[in-house]
PDB file of C-alpha atoms in Angstrom:
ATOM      1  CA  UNK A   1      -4.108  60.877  69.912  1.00  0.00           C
ATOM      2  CA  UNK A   2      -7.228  60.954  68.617  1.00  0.00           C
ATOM      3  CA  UNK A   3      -6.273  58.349  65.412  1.00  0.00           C
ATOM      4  CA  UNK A   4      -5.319  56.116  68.280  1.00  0.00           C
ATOM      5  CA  UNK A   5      -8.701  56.550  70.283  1.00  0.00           C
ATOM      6  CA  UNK A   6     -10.439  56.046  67.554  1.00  0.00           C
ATOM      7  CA  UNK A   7      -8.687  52.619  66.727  1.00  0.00           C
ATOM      8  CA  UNK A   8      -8.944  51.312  70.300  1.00  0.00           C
ATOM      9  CA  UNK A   9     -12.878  52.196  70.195  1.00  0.00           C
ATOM     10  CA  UNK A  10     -13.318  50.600  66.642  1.00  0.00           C
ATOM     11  CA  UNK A  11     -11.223  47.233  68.593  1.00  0.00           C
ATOM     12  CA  UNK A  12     -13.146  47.264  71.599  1.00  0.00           C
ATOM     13  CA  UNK A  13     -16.576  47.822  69.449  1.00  0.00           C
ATOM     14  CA  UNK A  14     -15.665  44.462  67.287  1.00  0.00           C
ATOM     15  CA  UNK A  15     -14.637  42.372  70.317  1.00  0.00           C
ATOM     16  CA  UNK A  16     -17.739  42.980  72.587  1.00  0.00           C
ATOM     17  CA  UNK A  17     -19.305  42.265  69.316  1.00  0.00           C
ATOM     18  CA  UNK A  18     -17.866  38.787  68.466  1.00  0.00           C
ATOM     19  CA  UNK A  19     -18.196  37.675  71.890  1.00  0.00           C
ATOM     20  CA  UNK A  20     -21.528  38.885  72.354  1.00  0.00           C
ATOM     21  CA  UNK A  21     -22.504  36.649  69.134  1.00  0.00           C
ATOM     22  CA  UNK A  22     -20.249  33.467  70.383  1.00  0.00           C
ATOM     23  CA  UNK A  23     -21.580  33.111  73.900  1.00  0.00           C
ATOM     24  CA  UNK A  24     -24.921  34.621  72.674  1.00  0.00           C
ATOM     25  CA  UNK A  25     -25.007  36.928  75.472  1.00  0.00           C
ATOM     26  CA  UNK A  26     -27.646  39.632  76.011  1.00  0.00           C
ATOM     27  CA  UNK A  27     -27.482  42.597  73.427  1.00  0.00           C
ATOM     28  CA  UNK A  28     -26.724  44.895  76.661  1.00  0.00           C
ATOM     29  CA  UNK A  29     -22.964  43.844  76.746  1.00  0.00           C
ATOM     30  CA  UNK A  30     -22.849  44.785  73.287  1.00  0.00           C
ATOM     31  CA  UNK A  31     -24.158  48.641  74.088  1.00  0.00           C
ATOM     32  CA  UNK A  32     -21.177  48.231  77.084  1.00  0.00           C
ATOM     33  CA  UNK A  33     -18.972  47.717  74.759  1.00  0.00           C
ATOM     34  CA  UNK A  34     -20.325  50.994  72.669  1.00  0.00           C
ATOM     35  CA  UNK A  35     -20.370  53.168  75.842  1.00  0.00           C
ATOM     36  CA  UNK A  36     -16.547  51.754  76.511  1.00  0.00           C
ATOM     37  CA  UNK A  37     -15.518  52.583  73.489  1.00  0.00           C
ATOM     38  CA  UNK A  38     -17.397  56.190  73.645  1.00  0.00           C
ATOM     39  CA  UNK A  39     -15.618  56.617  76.552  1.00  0.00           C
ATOM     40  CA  UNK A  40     -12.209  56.461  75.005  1.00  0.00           C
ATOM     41  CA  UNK A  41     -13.101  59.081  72.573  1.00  0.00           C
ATOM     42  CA  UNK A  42     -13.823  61.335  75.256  1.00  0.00           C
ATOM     43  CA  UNK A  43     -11.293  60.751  77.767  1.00  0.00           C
ATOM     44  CA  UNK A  44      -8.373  59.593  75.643  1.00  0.00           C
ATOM     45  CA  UNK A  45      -9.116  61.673  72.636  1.00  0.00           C
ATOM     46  CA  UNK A  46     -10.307  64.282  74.343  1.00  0.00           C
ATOM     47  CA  UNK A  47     -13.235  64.596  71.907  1.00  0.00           C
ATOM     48  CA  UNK A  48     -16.601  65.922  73.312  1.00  0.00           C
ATOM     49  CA  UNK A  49     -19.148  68.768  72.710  1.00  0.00           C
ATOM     50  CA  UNK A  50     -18.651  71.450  75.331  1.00  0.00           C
ATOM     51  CA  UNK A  51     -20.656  73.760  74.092  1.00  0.00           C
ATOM     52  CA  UNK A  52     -23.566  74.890  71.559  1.00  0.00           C
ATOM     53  CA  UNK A  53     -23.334  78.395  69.903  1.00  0.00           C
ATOM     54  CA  UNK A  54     -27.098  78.898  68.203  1.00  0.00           C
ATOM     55  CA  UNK A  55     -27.017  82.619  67.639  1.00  0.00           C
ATOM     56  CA  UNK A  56     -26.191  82.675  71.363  1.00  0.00           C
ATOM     57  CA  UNK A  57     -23.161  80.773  73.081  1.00  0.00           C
ATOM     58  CA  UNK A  58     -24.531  77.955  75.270  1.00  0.00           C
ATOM     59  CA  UNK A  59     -22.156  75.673  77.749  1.00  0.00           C
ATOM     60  CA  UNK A  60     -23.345  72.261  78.448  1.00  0.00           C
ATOM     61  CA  UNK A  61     -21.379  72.247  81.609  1.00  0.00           C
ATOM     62  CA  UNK A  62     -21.899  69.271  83.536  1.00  0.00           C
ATOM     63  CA  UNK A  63     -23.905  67.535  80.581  1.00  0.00           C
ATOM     64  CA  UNK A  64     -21.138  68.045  78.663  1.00  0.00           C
ATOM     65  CA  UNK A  65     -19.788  63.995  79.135  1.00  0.00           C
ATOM     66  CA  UNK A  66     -23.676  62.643  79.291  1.00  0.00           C
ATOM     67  CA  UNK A  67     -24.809  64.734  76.086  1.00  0.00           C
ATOM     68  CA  UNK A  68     -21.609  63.407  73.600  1.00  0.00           C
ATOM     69  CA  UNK A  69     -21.939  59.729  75.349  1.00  0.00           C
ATOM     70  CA  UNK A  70     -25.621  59.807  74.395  1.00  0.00           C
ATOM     71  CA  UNK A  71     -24.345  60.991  70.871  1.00  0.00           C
ATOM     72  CA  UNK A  72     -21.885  58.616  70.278  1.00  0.00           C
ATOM     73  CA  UNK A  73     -23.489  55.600  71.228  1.00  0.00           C
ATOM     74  CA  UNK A  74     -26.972  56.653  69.492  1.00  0.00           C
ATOM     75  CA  UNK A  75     -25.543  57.564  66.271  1.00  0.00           C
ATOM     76  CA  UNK A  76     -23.331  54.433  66.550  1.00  0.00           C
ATOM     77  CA  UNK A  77     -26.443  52.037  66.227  1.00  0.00           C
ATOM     78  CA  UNK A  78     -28.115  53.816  63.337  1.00  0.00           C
ATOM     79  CA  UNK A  79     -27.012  50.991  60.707  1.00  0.00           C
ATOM     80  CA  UNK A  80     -28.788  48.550  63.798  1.00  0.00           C
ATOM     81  CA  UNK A  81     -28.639  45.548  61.168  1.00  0.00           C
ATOM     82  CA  UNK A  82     -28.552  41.703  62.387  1.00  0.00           C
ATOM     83  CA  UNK A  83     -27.346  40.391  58.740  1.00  0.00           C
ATOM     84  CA  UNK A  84     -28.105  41.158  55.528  1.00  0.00           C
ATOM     85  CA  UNK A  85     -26.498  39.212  52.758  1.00  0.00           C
ATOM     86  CA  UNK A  86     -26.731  42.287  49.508  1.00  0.00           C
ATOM     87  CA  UNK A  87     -23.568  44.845  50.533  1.00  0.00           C
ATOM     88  CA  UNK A  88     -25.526  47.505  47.955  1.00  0.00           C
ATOM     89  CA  UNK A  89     -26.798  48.699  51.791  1.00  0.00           C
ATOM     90  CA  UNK A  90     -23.118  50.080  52.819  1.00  0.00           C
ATOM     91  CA  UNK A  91     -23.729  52.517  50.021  1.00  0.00           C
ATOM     92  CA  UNK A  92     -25.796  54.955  52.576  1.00  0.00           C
ATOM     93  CA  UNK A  93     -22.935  55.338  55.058  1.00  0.00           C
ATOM     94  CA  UNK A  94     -20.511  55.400  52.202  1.00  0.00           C
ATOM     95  CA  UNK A  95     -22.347  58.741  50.729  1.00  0.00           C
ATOM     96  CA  UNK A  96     -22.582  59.863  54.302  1.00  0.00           C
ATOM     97  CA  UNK A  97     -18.595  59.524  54.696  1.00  0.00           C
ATOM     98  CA  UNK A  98     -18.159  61.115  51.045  1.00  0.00           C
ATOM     99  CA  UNK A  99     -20.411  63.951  52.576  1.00  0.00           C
ATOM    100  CA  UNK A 100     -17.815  63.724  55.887  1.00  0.00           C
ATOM    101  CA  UNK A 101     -14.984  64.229  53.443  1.00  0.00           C
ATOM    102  CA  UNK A 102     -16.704  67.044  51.398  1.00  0.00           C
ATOM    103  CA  UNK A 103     -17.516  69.264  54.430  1.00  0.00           C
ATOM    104  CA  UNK A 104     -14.490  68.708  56.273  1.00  0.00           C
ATOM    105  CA  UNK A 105     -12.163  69.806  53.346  1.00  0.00           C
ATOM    106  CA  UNK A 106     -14.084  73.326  52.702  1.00  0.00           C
ATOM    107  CA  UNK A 107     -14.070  74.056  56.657  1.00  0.00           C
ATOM    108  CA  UNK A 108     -10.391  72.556  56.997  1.00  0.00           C
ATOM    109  CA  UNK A 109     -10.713  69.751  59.620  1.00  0.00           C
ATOM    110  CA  UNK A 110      -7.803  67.159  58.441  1.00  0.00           C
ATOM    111  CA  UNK A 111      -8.840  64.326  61.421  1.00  0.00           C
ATOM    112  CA  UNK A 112     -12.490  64.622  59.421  1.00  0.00           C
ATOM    113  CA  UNK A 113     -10.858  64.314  55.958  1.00  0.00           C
ATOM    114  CA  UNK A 114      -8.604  61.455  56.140  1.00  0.00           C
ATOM    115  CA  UNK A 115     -10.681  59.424  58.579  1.00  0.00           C
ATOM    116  CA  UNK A 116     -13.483  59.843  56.294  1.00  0.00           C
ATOM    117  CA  UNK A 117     -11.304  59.153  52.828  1.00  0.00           C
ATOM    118  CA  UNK A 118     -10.212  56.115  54.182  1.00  0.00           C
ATOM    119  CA  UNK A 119     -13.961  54.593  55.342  1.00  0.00           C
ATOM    120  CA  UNK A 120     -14.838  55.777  51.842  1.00  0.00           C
ATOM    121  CA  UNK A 121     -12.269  53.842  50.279  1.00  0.00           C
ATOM    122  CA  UNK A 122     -12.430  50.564  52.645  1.00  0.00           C
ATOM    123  CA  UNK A 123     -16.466  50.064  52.418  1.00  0.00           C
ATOM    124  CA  UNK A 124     -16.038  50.795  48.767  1.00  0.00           C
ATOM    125  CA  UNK A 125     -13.584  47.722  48.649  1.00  0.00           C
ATOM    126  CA  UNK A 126     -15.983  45.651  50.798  1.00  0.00           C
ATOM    127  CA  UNK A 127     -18.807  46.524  48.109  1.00  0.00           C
ATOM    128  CA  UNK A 128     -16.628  45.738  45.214  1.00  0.00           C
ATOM    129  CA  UNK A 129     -15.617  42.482  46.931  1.00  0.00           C
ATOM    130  CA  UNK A 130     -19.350  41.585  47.486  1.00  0.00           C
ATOM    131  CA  UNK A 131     -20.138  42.310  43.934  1.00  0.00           C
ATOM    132  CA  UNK A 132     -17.277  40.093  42.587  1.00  0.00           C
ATOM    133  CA  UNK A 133     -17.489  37.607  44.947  1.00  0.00           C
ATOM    134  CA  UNK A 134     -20.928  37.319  45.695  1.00  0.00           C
ATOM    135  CA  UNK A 135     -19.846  36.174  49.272  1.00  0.00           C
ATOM    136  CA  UNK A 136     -20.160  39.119  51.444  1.00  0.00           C
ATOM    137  CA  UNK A 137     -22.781  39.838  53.824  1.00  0.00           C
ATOM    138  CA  UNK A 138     -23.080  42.765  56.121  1.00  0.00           C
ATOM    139  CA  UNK A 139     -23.436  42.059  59.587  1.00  0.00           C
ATOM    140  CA  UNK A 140     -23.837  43.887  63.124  1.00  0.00           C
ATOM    141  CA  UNK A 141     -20.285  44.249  63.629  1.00  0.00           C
ATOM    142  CA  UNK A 142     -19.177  45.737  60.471  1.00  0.00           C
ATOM    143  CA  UNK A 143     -22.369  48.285  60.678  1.00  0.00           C
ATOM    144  CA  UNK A 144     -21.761  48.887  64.217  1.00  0.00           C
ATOM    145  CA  UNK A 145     -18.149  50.317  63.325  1.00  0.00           C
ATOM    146  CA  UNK A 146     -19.366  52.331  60.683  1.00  0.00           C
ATOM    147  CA  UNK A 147     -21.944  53.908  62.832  1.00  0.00           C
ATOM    148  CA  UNK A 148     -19.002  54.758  65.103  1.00  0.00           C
ATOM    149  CA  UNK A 149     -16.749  55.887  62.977  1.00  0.00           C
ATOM    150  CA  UNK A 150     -19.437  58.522  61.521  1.00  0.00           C
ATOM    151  CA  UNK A 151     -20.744  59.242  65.323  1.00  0.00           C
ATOM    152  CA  UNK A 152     -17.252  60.266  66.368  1.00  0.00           C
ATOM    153  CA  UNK A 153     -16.886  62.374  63.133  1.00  0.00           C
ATOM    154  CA  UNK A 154     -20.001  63.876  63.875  1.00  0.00           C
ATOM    155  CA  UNK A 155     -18.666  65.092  67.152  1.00  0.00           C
ATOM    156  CA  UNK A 156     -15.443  66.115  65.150  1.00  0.00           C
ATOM    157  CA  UNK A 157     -17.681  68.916  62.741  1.00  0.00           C
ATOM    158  CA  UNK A 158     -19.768  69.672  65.437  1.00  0.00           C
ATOM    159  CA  UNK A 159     -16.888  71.011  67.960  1.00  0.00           C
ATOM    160  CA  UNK A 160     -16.900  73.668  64.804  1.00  0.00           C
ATOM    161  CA  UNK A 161     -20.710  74.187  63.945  1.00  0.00           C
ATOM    162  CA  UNK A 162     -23.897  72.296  65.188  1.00  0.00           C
ATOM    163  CA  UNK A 163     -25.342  72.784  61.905  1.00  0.00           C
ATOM    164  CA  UNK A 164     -23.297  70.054  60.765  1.00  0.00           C
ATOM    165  CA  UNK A 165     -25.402  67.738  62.969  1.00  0.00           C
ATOM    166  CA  UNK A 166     -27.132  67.915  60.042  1.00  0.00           C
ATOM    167  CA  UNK A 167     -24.464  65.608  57.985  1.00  0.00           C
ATOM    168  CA  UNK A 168     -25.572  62.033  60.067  1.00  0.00           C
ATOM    169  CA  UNK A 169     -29.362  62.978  60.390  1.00  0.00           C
ATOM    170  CA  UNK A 170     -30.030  63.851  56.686  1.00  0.00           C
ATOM    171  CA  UNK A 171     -27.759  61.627  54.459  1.00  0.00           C
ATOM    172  CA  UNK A 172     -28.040  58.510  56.919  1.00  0.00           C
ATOM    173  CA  UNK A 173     -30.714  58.588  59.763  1.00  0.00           C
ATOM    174  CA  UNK A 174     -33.414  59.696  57.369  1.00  0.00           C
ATOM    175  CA  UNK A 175     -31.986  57.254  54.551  1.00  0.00           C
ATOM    176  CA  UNK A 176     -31.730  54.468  56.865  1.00  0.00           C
ATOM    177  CA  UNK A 177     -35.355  55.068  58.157  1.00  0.00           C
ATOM    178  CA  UNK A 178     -36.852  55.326  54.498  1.00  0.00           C
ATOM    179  CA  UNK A 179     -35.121  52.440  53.456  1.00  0.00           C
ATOM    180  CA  UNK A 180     -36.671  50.601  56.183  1.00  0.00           C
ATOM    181  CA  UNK A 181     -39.727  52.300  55.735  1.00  0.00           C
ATOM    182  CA  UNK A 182     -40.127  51.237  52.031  1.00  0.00           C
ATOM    183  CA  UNK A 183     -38.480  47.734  51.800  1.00  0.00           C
ATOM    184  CA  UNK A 184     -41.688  45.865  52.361  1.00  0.00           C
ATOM    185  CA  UNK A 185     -43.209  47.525  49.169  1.00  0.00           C
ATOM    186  CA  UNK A 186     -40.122  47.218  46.829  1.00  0.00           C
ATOM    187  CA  UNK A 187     -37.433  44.433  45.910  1.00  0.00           C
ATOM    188  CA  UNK A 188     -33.978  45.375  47.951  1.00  0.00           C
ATOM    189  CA  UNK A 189     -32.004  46.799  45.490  1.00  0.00           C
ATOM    190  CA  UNK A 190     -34.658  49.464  44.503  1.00  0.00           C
ATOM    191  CA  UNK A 191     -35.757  50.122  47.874  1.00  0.00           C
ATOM    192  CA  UNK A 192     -31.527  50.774  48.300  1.00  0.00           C
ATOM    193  CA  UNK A 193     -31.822  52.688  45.266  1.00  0.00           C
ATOM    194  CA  UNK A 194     -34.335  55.048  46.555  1.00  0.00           C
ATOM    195  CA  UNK A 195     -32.741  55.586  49.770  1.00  0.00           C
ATOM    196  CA  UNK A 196     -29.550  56.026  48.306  1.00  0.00           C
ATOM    197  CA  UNK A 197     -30.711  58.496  46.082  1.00  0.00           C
ATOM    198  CA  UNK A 198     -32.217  60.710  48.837  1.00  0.00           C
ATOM    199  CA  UNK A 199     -29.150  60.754  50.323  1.00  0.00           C
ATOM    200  CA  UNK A 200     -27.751  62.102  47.721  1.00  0.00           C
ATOM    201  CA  UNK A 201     -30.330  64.621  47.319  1.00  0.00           C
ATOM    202  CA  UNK A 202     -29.516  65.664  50.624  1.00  0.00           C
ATOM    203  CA  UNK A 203     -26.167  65.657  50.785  1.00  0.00           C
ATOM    204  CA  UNK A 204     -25.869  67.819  48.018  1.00  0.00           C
ATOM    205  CA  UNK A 205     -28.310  69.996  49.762  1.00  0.00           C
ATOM    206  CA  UNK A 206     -26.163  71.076  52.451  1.00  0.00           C
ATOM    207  CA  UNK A 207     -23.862  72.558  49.963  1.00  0.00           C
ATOM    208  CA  UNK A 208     -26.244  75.144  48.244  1.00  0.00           C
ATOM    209  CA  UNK A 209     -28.956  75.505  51.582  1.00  0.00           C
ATOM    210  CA  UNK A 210     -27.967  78.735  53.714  1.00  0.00           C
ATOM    211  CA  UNK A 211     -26.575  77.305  57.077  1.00  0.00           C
ATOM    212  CA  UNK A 212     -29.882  79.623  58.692  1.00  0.00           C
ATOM    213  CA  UNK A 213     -32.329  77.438  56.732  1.00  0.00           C
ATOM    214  CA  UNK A 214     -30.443  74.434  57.368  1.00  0.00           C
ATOM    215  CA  UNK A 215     -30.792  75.051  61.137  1.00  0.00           C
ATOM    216  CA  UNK A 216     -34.618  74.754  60.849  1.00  0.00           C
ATOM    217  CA  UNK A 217     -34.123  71.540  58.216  1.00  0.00           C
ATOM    218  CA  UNK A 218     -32.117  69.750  61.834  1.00  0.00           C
ATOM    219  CA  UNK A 219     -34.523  70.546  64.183  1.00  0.00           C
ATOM    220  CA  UNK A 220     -37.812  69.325  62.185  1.00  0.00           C
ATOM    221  CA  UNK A 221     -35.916  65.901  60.762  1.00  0.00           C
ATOM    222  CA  UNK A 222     -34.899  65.653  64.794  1.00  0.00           C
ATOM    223  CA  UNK A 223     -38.021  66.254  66.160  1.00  0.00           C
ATOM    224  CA  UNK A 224     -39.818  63.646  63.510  1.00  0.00           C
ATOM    225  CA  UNK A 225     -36.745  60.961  64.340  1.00  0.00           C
ATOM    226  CA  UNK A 226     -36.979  61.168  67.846  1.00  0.00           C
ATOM    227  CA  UNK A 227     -41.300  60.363  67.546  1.00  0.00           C
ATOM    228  CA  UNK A 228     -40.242  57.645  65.478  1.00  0.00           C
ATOM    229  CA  UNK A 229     -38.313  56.338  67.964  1.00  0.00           C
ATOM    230  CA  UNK A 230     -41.854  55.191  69.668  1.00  0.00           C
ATOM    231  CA  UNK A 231     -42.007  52.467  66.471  1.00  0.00           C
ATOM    232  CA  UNK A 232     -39.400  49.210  67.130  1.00  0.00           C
ATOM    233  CA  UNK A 233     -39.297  49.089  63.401  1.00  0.00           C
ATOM    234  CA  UNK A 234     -37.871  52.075  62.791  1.00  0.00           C
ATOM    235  CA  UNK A 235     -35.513  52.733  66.322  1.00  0.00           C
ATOM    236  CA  UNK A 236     -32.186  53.489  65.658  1.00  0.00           C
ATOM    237  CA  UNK A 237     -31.009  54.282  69.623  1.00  0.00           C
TER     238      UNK A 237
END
């Protein structure tokens, strides 16, 4: 059921999208069509974060539907990109996904691990294509699916642990932010490069960090996000 909700959200995301840009309506029907689409997650793929275990077991409760909604539809608009015309930028949710894959193989979670495989493999087509081509350009819609598909993943690995909150936040958020950060000072492809790399860097992190360090790693890179979110440049929700 879950495959299915995640289809219909991915649908309803591109629509609101496309019609948004063809009747060139406010941006606020576009975040309607986010929450819609959240919402099918959660009530038709019964998907959502009921609870936090952090050394102690903690039930959300009530702000159980209001904490996974926020969730969803922030981490959805972390690629926020109008248009840009070099694909090389898909390569920070693709390493993101790969990390998706990675994680949800060693803990076991086979929704994770396909879902992810196959985002892998289609924005890895849609980078080739670019690169042959030369006629691909990323736009809000495509990003704005990606950053779906990831948030509801997110969700997925974080039913299991919290720590793996720390998947989106280190190998895209904090990318996506330095790549934003730096683009001004380099040419595109190296300021790609560098964020790219640090996702990387990260990634592979999470793989030989204890899950007790890692904890503290998540709740400093949150904290510093969520004062960056004060700066237009570098908002993400």
């Amino acid at each position: 059921m879950l495959y299915s909700a995640l289809l219909i959200g991915i649908v309803s995301i591109v629509i609101t999208d496309k019609l948004t840009q063809a009747f060139k309506l406010s941006s606020i029907w576009g975040m309607i069509g986010q929450i819609c689409a959240s919402l099918v997650i959660i009530m038709v793929g019964k998907l959502e974060v009921s609870h936090i275990y952090l050394g102690n077991h903690f039930e959300l409760g009530y702000l159980t539907i209001p904490f996974t909604l926020l969730f969803l539809v922030g981490f959805t608009n972390v690629m926020n990109i109008e248009k840009a015309y070099n694909p090389s930028i898909l390569l920070l949710p693709f390493v993101s996904l790969v990390c998706f894959s990675m994680a949800a193989f060693v803990i076991g979670h086979p929704f994770v691990l396909t879902t992810g495989i196959c985002a892998s493999l289609t924005i890895m087509f849609i980078m080739l294509y670019g690169y042959f081509s030369g006629k691909a350009f990323v736009g809000r819609t495509l990003t704005t699916s990606i950053g779906f598909i990831i948030a509801v993943l997110s969700i997925s690995l974080i039913e299991t642990s919290i720590v793996t909150i720390y998947i989106p936040l280190f190998t895209l958020a904090l990318p996506f932010t330095l790549y934003y950060f730096i683009k001004d000072k380099f040419t595109n492809i190296q300021s790609i490069t560098v964020s790219t790399l640090t996702a990387i860097l990260f990634s592979v992190l999470m793989f030989v960090v204890p899950f007790n360090i890692m904890w503290y790693l998540v709740v400093g890179l949150t904290i510093i996000l969520v004062i960056m979110q004060s700066s237009r440049k570098y908002r993400f929700i």
